[in-house]
């Protein structure tokens, strides 16, 4: 007999996997954020845009599926965060909306707004998207200003509707860490897929300049996280209390998560290292896998081990946990059956990805391609 | 939910959602239909090996690509607006409504987005058969995603397969198959995708007609008209059939909407179907709402009774029956429903108070009430009526419902004629000479767009004041954020969408004028 608690954990794992894949796939945004700084000429810019442009739908789809899965499995979070932290989510949506069309329209004649506008849209999405998603995820640890009434309906306690998250240093540091990580993965992907010597050289330089701020912001966030208070939930009563070093406790009490976290961080650093030191082209796979493991483990320490994954700073007892925010047993079970198809989805994505990425993208291909961004 | 609601917040939230939905539906139907037409064209290419079919496929694929991205962009906003603008709703029914959205992502979006990359960029990277399969999978993926979102929308029109849980203060799913095979969902899915097929067919027919008018690309144009004509005729017949089925279902599950779209105030036997009518204001009222009358109408006697009840003598209830009740037909008056809804709400409020006071005896007693079928069927099913102030408030805007429905139907029959004539002239070999028809075909391109928007106008305006039929009013579903925030984002999205629409149309026209690559 499958229990609701098992399914709540199962679905938190699924949501965490989607979130970690999303952060990895934001290499597309990372690449976009560098379209003004990385290329030396318009051909190189076209190559970067087309390299990223062939993968933008994956990031976009993962974001939509992440939202849908959260809605289905933890609807109280969906209602609370989206309905309260309005401006953060609207800004994220806005940035992804302009991305989708920028690729398709930028190089088309008669596009009215001009190529420069659409390139700016790509830059805006590339910079703002990862940063804001990082800030939004940071509130899983730092909390938000809301209260829930007796009917579980959200009331936001500030008139900034989510923008107040930008005043918190820890939120900002994760936002910037995600942005620079996306940029690192972006250049690693360019190195892996483009056959253009000069651009690859410039990408290696960009890798160095982006790795330094990433490490600073990431370490700041992790150190703050480990030494900060956390929000613990009593499994019997559901009462939320403040617990010192909660996230260190989570890592110690869930050693597998600790190992995943360390493996993830090491893998990201290894991906960066072999690209800079050994001129390897495969850095993206190590960094990508590391990104997935790191984000996945961060989500697990946010939601597992009787932790509130969306704490309320205004009314502690309104804080959300995977127990009180989830769907019913029936819905979670139904969705679990649906989730069994995910390996098949991953398999065909892998197959199609390989088919398209078999050969490196060259300048000659850019000149002959009919469907060019 | 029981507190006061700022109506201007509700209105702006509705306006924002409507804006997004209207723009979204300008782009999605073309994706639904054109994806299948591309698959058909490419199949002919792979089967015959004739390069001209590849050229035709790639030309229409370029237009498909321009439209595809903007449909996706507006779609993501719609999904997240359920949370940002309708958070109370998202909690109240998220247990049911979230599942189709998640399944849409897992089953459909990934299929679509994975293979659309192969479809656009794989011509020289994968073999012909893999490419063809990819094109078909894009079409299947696009239409599958329509299935799940329409299942979700159908549930709002006709909520089934759930039970209210007083502990969580929300509705919870108990039967997934009932949600998926909800009669409204089946009708809505078939009607909506076939309207997308029709729209895409008209798009291809109209643009091909333009080439013939300009005496350019005649071979490509005629071959495209062949595909568009056959696909369009079959689709328009399917639209008519599924539209009829859909209307019958509405008459059963949303009778007030049905009476409004027929502007039927007084119920009657031998009710006629209005083929054409013009409404006018009168001094008569239902409560405080003015009654409309026909200034002019052409009707087919008895047909409405036949279509809804099976024979000419069948009684079709009017709006007055639903407001005042009709004991003979077992129709409960709206005032009575409001009483029952208020009673259900009182029981729920008592339950919440008992929980706060840890009054276990009272908790147990009220749980027993909630488990009672009689309470569920006679009282709790009218829970939403507790929020209705006056009985006449459950009547949607009759003028909008009536005209949107009837104009849509008229256009539907026009489409059947246009596709039939196109095929007749094509097979007769005189289509290039009939410039009058070519102009009609060209000028008809906007009509399916208008028909589609009218359909959604009817669906959503006709459902008012409900967000979930009989269970939750729109005003109770809204997120408690500032009106100023919503006004700002409304303006932001209005400017963005309009700018993007202008860009898209401009790019599209340029690509059409340029024509296919040789």
mmCIF file with all atom_site columns, C-alpha atoms in Angstrom, chain B residues 313-405:
data_model
loop_
_atom_site.group_PDB
_atom_site.id
_atom_site.type_symbol
_atom_site.label_atom_id
_atom_site.label_alt_id
_atom_site.label_comp_id
_atom_site.label_asym_id
_atom_site.label_entity_id
_atom_site.label_seq_id
_atom_site.pdbx_PDB_ins_code
_atom_site.Cartn_x
_atom_site.Cartn_y
_atom_site.Cartn_z
_atom_site.occupancy
_atom_site.B_iso_or_equiv
_atom_site.pdbx_formal_charge
_atom_site.auth_seq_id
_atom_site.auth_comp_id
_atom_site.auth_asym_id
_atom_site.auth_atom_id
_atom_site.pdbx_PDB_model_num
ATOM 1  C CA . UNK B 1 313 ? -42.993 18.468 -28.418 1.00 0.00 ? 313 UNK B CA 1
ATOM 2  C CA . UNK B 1 314 ? -40.000 18.432 -26.117 1.00 0.00 ? 314 UNK B CA 1
ATOM 3  C CA . UNK B 1 315 ? -39.975 21.333 -23.696 1.00 0.00 ? 315 UNK B CA 1
ATOM 4  C CA . UNK B 1 316 ? -36.894 23.543 -23.846 1.00 0.00 ? 316 UNK B CA 1
ATOM 5  C CA . UNK B 1 317 ? -36.502 25.457 -20.568 1.00 0.00 ? 317 UNK B CA 1
ATOM 6  C CA . UNK B 1 318 ? -35.896 29.196 -20.807 1.00 0.00 ? 318 UNK B CA 1
ATOM 7  C CA . UNK B 1 319 ? -34.005 31.545 -18.540 1.00 0.00 ? 319 UNK B CA 1
ATOM 8  C CA . UNK B 1 320 ? -37.142 32.232 -16.477 1.00 0.00 ? 320 UNK B CA 1
ATOM 9  C CA . UNK B 1 321 ? -37.494 28.513 -15.737 1.00 0.00 ? 321 UNK B CA 1
ATOM 10 C CA . UNK B 1 322 ? -33.962 28.455 -14.376 1.00 0.00 ? 322 UNK B CA 1
ATOM 11 C CA . UNK B 1 323 ? -34.374 31.577 -12.290 1.00 0.00 ? 323 UNK B CA 1
ATOM 12 C CA . UNK B 1 324 ? -37.871 30.950 -10.939 1.00 0.00 ? 324 UNK B CA 1
ATOM 13 C CA . UNK B 1 325 ? -37.721 27.161 -11.042 1.00 0.00 ? 325 UNK B CA 1
ATOM 14 C CA . UNK B 1 326 ? -40.023 24.687 -12.754 1.00 0.00 ? 326 UNK B CA 1
ATOM 15 C CA . UNK B 1 327 ? -41.421 22.054 -10.486 1.00 0.00 ? 327 UNK B CA 1
ATOM 16 C CA . UNK B 1 328 ? -42.817 19.958 -13.336 1.00 0.00 ? 328 UNK B CA 1
ATOM 17 C CA . UNK B 1 329 ? -39.379 19.643 -14.891 1.00 0.00 ? 329 UNK B CA 1
ATOM 18 C CA . UNK B 1 330 ? -37.590 19.318 -11.556 1.00 0.00 ? 330 UNK B CA 1
ATOM 19 C CA . UNK B 1 331 ? -35.707 22.588 -12.048 1.00 0.00 ? 331 UNK B CA 1
ATOM 20 C CA . UNK B 1 332 ? -34.786 24.105 -8.701  1.00 0.00 ? 332 UNK B CA 1
ATOM 21 C CA . UNK B 1 333 ? -35.162 27.896 -8.543  1.00 0.00 ? 333 UNK B CA 1
ATOM 22 C CA . UNK B 1 334 ? -32.007 29.965 -8.210  1.00 0.00 ? 334 UNK B CA 1
ATOM 23 C CA . UNK B 1 335 ? -33.264 31.460 -4.939  1.00 0.00 ? 335 UNK B CA 1
ATOM 24 C CA . UNK B 1 336 ? -33.614 27.956 -3.537  1.00 0.00 ? 336 UNK B CA 1
ATOM 25 C CA . UNK B 1 337 ? -30.115 27.057 -4.762  1.00 0.00 ? 337 UNK B CA 1
ATOM 26 C CA . UNK B 1 338 ? -28.808 30.148 -3.012  1.00 0.00 ? 338 UNK B CA 1
ATOM 27 C CA . UNK B 1 339 ? -30.433 29.024 0.238   1.00 0.00 ? 339 UNK B CA 1
ATOM 28 C CA . UNK B 1 340 ? -28.972 25.563 -0.075  1.00 0.00 ? 340 UNK B CA 1
ATOM 29 C CA . UNK B 1 341 ? -25.559 26.966 -0.939  1.00 0.00 ? 341 UNK B CA 1
ATOM 30 C CA . UNK B 1 342 ? -25.652 29.187 2.135   1.00 0.00 ? 342 UNK B CA 1
ATOM 31 C CA . UNK B 1 343 ? -26.602 26.231 4.298   1.00 0.00 ? 343 UNK B CA 1
ATOM 32 C CA . UNK B 1 344 ? -23.647 24.256 2.885   1.00 0.00 ? 344 UNK B CA 1
ATOM 33 C CA . UNK B 1 345 ? -21.364 27.190 3.603   1.00 0.00 ? 345 UNK B CA 1
ATOM 34 C CA . UNK B 1 346 ? -22.639 27.425 7.182   1.00 0.00 ? 346 UNK B CA 1
ATOM 35 C CA . UNK B 1 347 ? -21.879 23.758 7.715   1.00 0.00 ? 347 UNK B CA 1
ATOM 36 C CA . UNK B 1 348 ? -18.364 24.289 6.381   1.00 0.00 ? 348 UNK B CA 1
ATOM 37 C CA . UNK B 1 349 ? -17.854 27.345 8.586   1.00 0.00 ? 349 UNK B CA 1
ATOM 38 C CA . UNK B 1 350 ? -19.031 25.352 11.612  1.00 0.00 ? 350 UNK B CA 1
ATOM 39 C CA . UNK B 1 351 ? -16.580 22.627 10.727  1.00 0.00 ? 351 UNK B CA 1
ATOM 40 C CA . UNK B 1 352 ? -13.682 25.086 10.557  1.00 0.00 ? 352 UNK B CA 1
ATOM 41 C CA . UNK B 1 353 ? -14.691 26.596 13.905  1.00 0.00 ? 353 UNK B CA 1
ATOM 42 C CA . UNK B 1 354 ? -14.935 23.134 15.462  1.00 0.00 ? 354 UNK B CA 1
ATOM 43 C CA . UNK B 1 355 ? -11.445 22.330 14.271  1.00 0.00 ? 355 UNK B CA 1
ATOM 44 C CA . UNK B 1 356 ? -10.101 25.551 15.729  1.00 0.00 ? 356 UNK B CA 1
ATOM 45 C CA . UNK B 1 357 ? -11.783 24.728 19.054  1.00 0.00 ? 357 UNK B CA 1
ATOM 46 C CA . UNK B 1 358 ? -10.660 21.087 18.891  1.00 0.00 ? 358 UNK B CA 1
ATOM 47 C CA . UNK B 1 359 ? -14.281 20.065 19.400  1.00 0.00 ? 359 UNK B CA 1
ATOM 48 C CA . UNK B 1 360 ? -13.891 16.439 18.355  1.00 0.00 ? 360 UNK B CA 1
ATOM 49 C CA . UNK B 1 361 ? -17.561 15.508 18.819  1.00 0.00 ? 361 UNK B CA 1
ATOM 50 C CA . UNK B 1 362 ? -18.671 18.345 16.590  1.00 0.00 ? 362 UNK B CA 1
ATOM 51 C CA . UNK B 1 363 ? -15.915 17.555 14.039  1.00 0.00 ? 363 UNK B CA 1
ATOM 52 C CA . UNK B 1 364 ? -17.054 13.962 13.865  1.00 0.00 ? 364 UNK B CA 1
ATOM 53 C CA . UNK B 1 365 ? -20.710 14.972 13.512  1.00 0.00 ? 365 UNK B CA 1
ATOM 54 C CA . UNK B 1 366 ? -20.053 17.414 10.682  1.00 0.00 ? 366 UNK B CA 1
ATOM 55 C CA . UNK B 1 367 ? -17.790 14.957 8.878   1.00 0.00 ? 367 UNK B CA 1
ATOM 56 C CA . UNK B 1 368 ? -20.778 12.632 8.918   1.00 0.00 ? 368 UNK B CA 1
ATOM 57 C CA . UNK B 1 369 ? -22.840 15.348 7.254   1.00 0.00 ? 369 UNK B CA 1
ATOM 58 C CA . UNK B 1 370 ? -20.225 15.767 4.526   1.00 0.00 ? 370 UNK B CA 1
ATOM 59 C CA . UNK B 1 371 ? -20.216 12.018 3.867   1.00 0.00 ? 371 UNK B CA 1
ATOM 60 C CA . UNK B 1 372 ? -23.982 12.018 3.450   1.00 0.00 ? 372 UNK B CA 1
ATOM 61 C CA . UNK B 1 373 ? -24.961 11.718 -0.230  1.00 0.00 ? 373 UNK B CA 1
ATOM 62 C CA . UNK B 1 374 ? -28.138 13.676 0.357   1.00 0.00 ? 374 UNK B CA 1
ATOM 63 C CA . UNK B 1 375 ? -26.129 16.636 1.669   1.00 0.00 ? 375 UNK B CA 1
ATOM 64 C CA . UNK B 1 376 ? -23.697 16.407 -1.229  1.00 0.00 ? 376 UNK B CA 1
ATOM 65 C CA . UNK B 1 377 ? -26.380 16.144 -3.926  1.00 0.00 ? 377 UNK B CA 1
ATOM 66 C CA . UNK B 1 378 ? -28.964 18.533 -2.532  1.00 0.00 ? 378 UNK B CA 1
ATOM 67 C CA . UNK B 1 379 ? -26.839 21.119 -0.781  1.00 0.00 ? 379 UNK B CA 1
ATOM 68 C CA . UNK B 1 380 ? -23.131 21.055 -1.352  1.00 0.00 ? 380 UNK B CA 1
ATOM 69 C CA . UNK B 1 381 ? -23.480 20.908 -5.132  1.00 0.00 ? 381 UNK B CA 1
ATOM 70 C CA . UNK B 1 382 ? -24.881 24.446 -4.852  1.00 0.00 ? 382 UNK B CA 1
ATOM 71 C CA . UNK B 1 383 ? -22.014 25.669 -2.653  1.00 0.00 ? 383 UNK B CA 1
ATOM 72 C CA . UNK B 1 384 ? -21.095 28.392 -5.153  1.00 0.00 ? 384 UNK B CA 1
ATOM 73 C CA . UNK B 1 385 ? -24.623 29.863 -5.010  1.00 0.00 ? 385 UNK B CA 1
ATOM 74 C CA . UNK B 1 386 ? -23.854 31.077 -1.495  1.00 0.00 ? 386 UNK B CA 1
ATOM 75 C CA . UNK B 1 387 ? -21.837 33.850 -3.149  1.00 0.00 ? 387 UNK B CA 1
ATOM 76 C CA . UNK B 1 388 ? -24.634 34.911 -5.496  1.00 0.00 ? 388 UNK B CA 1
ATOM 77 C CA . UNK B 1 389 ? -26.356 38.107 -4.395  1.00 0.00 ? 389 UNK B CA 1
ATOM 78 C CA . UNK B 1 390 ? -29.434 38.100 -6.626  1.00 0.00 ? 390 UNK B CA 1
ATOM 79 C CA . UNK B 1 391 ? -30.935 35.185 -8.576  1.00 0.00 ? 391 UNK B CA 1
ATOM 80 C CA . UNK B 1 392 ? -30.648 37.016 -11.901 1.00 0.00 ? 392 UNK B CA 1
ATOM 81 C CA . UNK B 1 393 ? -26.870 37.296 -11.397 1.00 0.00 ? 393 UNK B CA 1
ATOM 82 C CA . UNK B 1 394 ? -26.505 33.749 -12.705 1.00 0.00 ? 394 UNK B CA 1
ATOM 83 C CA . UNK B 1 395 ? -27.651 34.907 -16.168 1.00 0.00 ? 395 UNK B CA 1
ATOM 84 C CA . UNK B 1 396 ? -24.630 35.591 -18.365 1.00 0.00 ? 396 UNK B CA 1
ATOM 85 C CA . UNK B 1 397 ? -24.560 38.379 -20.940 1.00 0.00 ? 397 UNK B CA 1
ATOM 86 C CA . UNK B 1 398 ? -27.319 37.247 -23.302 1.00 0.00 ? 398 UNK B CA 1
ATOM 87 C CA . UNK B 1 399 ? -26.399 39.600 -26.166 1.00 0.00 ? 399 UNK B CA 1
ATOM 88 C CA . UNK B 1 400 ? -22.781 38.435 -26.289 1.00 0.00 ? 400 UNK B CA 1
ATOM 89 C CA . UNK B 1 401 ? -23.721 34.783 -25.896 1.00 0.00 ? 401 UNK B CA 1
ATOM 90 C CA . UNK B 1 402 ? -26.395 34.933 -28.583 1.00 0.00 ? 402 UNK B CA 1
ATOM 91 C CA . UNK B 1 403 ? -24.445 36.804 -31.250 1.00 0.00 ? 403 UNK B CA 1
ATOM 92 C CA . UNK B 1 404 ? -21.164 34.986 -30.710 1.00 0.00 ? 404 UNK B CA 1
ATOM 93 C CA . UNK B 1 405 ? -22.891 31.643 -31.022 1.00 0.00 ? 405 UNK B CA 1
#
